[in-house]
C-alpha positions as a printed Julia matrix, in Angstrom:
124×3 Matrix{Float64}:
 -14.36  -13.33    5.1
 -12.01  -10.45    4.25
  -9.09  -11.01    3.71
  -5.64   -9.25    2.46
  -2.29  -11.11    1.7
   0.93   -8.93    1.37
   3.7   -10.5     0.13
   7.24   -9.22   -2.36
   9.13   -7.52    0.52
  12.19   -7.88    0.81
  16.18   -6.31    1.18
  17.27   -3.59   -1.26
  20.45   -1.14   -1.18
  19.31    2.77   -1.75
  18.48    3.57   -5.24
  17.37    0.45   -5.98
  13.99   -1.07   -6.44
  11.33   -3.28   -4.84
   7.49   -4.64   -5.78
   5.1    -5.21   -2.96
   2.02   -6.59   -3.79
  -1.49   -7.25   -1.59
  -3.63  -10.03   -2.81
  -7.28   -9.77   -1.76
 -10.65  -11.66   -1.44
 -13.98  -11.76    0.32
 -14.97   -8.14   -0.41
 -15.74   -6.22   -3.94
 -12.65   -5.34   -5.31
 -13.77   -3.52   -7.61
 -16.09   -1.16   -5.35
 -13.22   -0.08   -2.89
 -10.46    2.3    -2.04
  -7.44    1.03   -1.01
  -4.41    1.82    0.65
  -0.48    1.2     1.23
   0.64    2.61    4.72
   3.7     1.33    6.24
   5.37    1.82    9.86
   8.73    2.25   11.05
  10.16    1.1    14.96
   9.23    2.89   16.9
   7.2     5.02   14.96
   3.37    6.11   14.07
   1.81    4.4    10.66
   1.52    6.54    7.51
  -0.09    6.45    4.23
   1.97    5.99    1.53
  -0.34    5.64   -1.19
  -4.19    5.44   -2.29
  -6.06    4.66   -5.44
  -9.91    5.66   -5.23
 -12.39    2.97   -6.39
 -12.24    4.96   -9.92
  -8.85    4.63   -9.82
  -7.08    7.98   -8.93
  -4.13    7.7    -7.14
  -2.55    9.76   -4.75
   0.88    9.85   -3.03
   2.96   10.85    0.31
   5.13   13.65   -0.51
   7.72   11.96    0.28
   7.23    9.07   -2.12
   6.28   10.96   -4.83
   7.82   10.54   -7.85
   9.49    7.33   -7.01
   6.19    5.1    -5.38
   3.31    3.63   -8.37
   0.08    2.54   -6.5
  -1.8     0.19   -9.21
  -4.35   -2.67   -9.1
  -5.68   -5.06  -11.01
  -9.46   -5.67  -10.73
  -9.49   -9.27  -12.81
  -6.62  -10.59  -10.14
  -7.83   -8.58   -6.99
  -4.69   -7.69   -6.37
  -2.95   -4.31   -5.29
   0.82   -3.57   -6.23
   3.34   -0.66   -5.02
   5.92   -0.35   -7.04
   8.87    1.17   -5.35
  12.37    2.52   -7.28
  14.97    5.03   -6.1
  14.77    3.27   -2.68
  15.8     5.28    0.81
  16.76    4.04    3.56
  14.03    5.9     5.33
  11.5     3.61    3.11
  12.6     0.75    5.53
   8.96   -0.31    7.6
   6.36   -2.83    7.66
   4.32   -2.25    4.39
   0.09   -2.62    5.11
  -2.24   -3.13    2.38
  -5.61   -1.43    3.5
  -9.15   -1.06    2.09
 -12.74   -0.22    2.79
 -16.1    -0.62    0.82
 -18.23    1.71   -0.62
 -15.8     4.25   -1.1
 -15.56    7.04   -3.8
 -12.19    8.99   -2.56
  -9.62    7.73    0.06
  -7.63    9.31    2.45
  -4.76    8.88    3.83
  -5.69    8.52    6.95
  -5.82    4.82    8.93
  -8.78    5.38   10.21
 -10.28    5.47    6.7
  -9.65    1.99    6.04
 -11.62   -1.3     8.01
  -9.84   -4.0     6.37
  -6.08   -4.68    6.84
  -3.05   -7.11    6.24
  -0.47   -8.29    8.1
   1.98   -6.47    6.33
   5.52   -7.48    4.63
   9.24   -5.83    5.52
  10.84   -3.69    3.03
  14.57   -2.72    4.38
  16.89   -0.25    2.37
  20.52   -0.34    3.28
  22.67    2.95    2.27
């Protein structure tokens, strides 16, 4: 059985920083590509981030710069690290994957496996 656990969300005040990470089990880690997306009220979910099962990443514009995607195979876990916070990072954070993937995209419909997300609020 799939599963993936987000957890580190939490309060920050703008510019500062925050870890999120996604722990996972019941799939190949290390043949996946996986995924942060997050979603605001009232408003559609986007990608944030992707690393491809060879481990390219690739960013949101508007995160770039500021957002790391990593994982770590041995743990099967997933991390975002997240500094010079906004408060337009506030949303529910996913962690998403999906097997036998070579590149990722962006989009959700890319992805078949899926957490129940964490909160991540910035204050100004």
């Amino acid at each position: 059985q799939v599963q993936l656990v987000e957890s580190g969300g939490g309060s920050a005040q703008a510019g500062g920083s925050l870890r999120v990470s996604c722990a996972a089990s019941g799939f190949m880690f290390g043949s996946t590509c996986m995924a942060w997306f997050r979603q605001a009220p009232g408003k559609e979910r986007e990608g944030v981030a992707t690393i491809d099962n060879d481990g390219t990443t690739n960013y949101a514009g508007s995160v770039k710069g500021r957002f790391t995607i990593s994982r770590d195979k041995p743990e099967n876990t997933l991390y975002l690290e997240m500094s010079n916070l906004k408060p337009a990072d506030t949303g529910m954070y996913y962690c998403a994957a999906v097997g036998g993937c070579i590149v990722a995209t962006m989009r959700t419909s890319g992805f078949e496996w899926w957490g129940q997300g964490t909160q991540v609020t910035v204050s100004s």
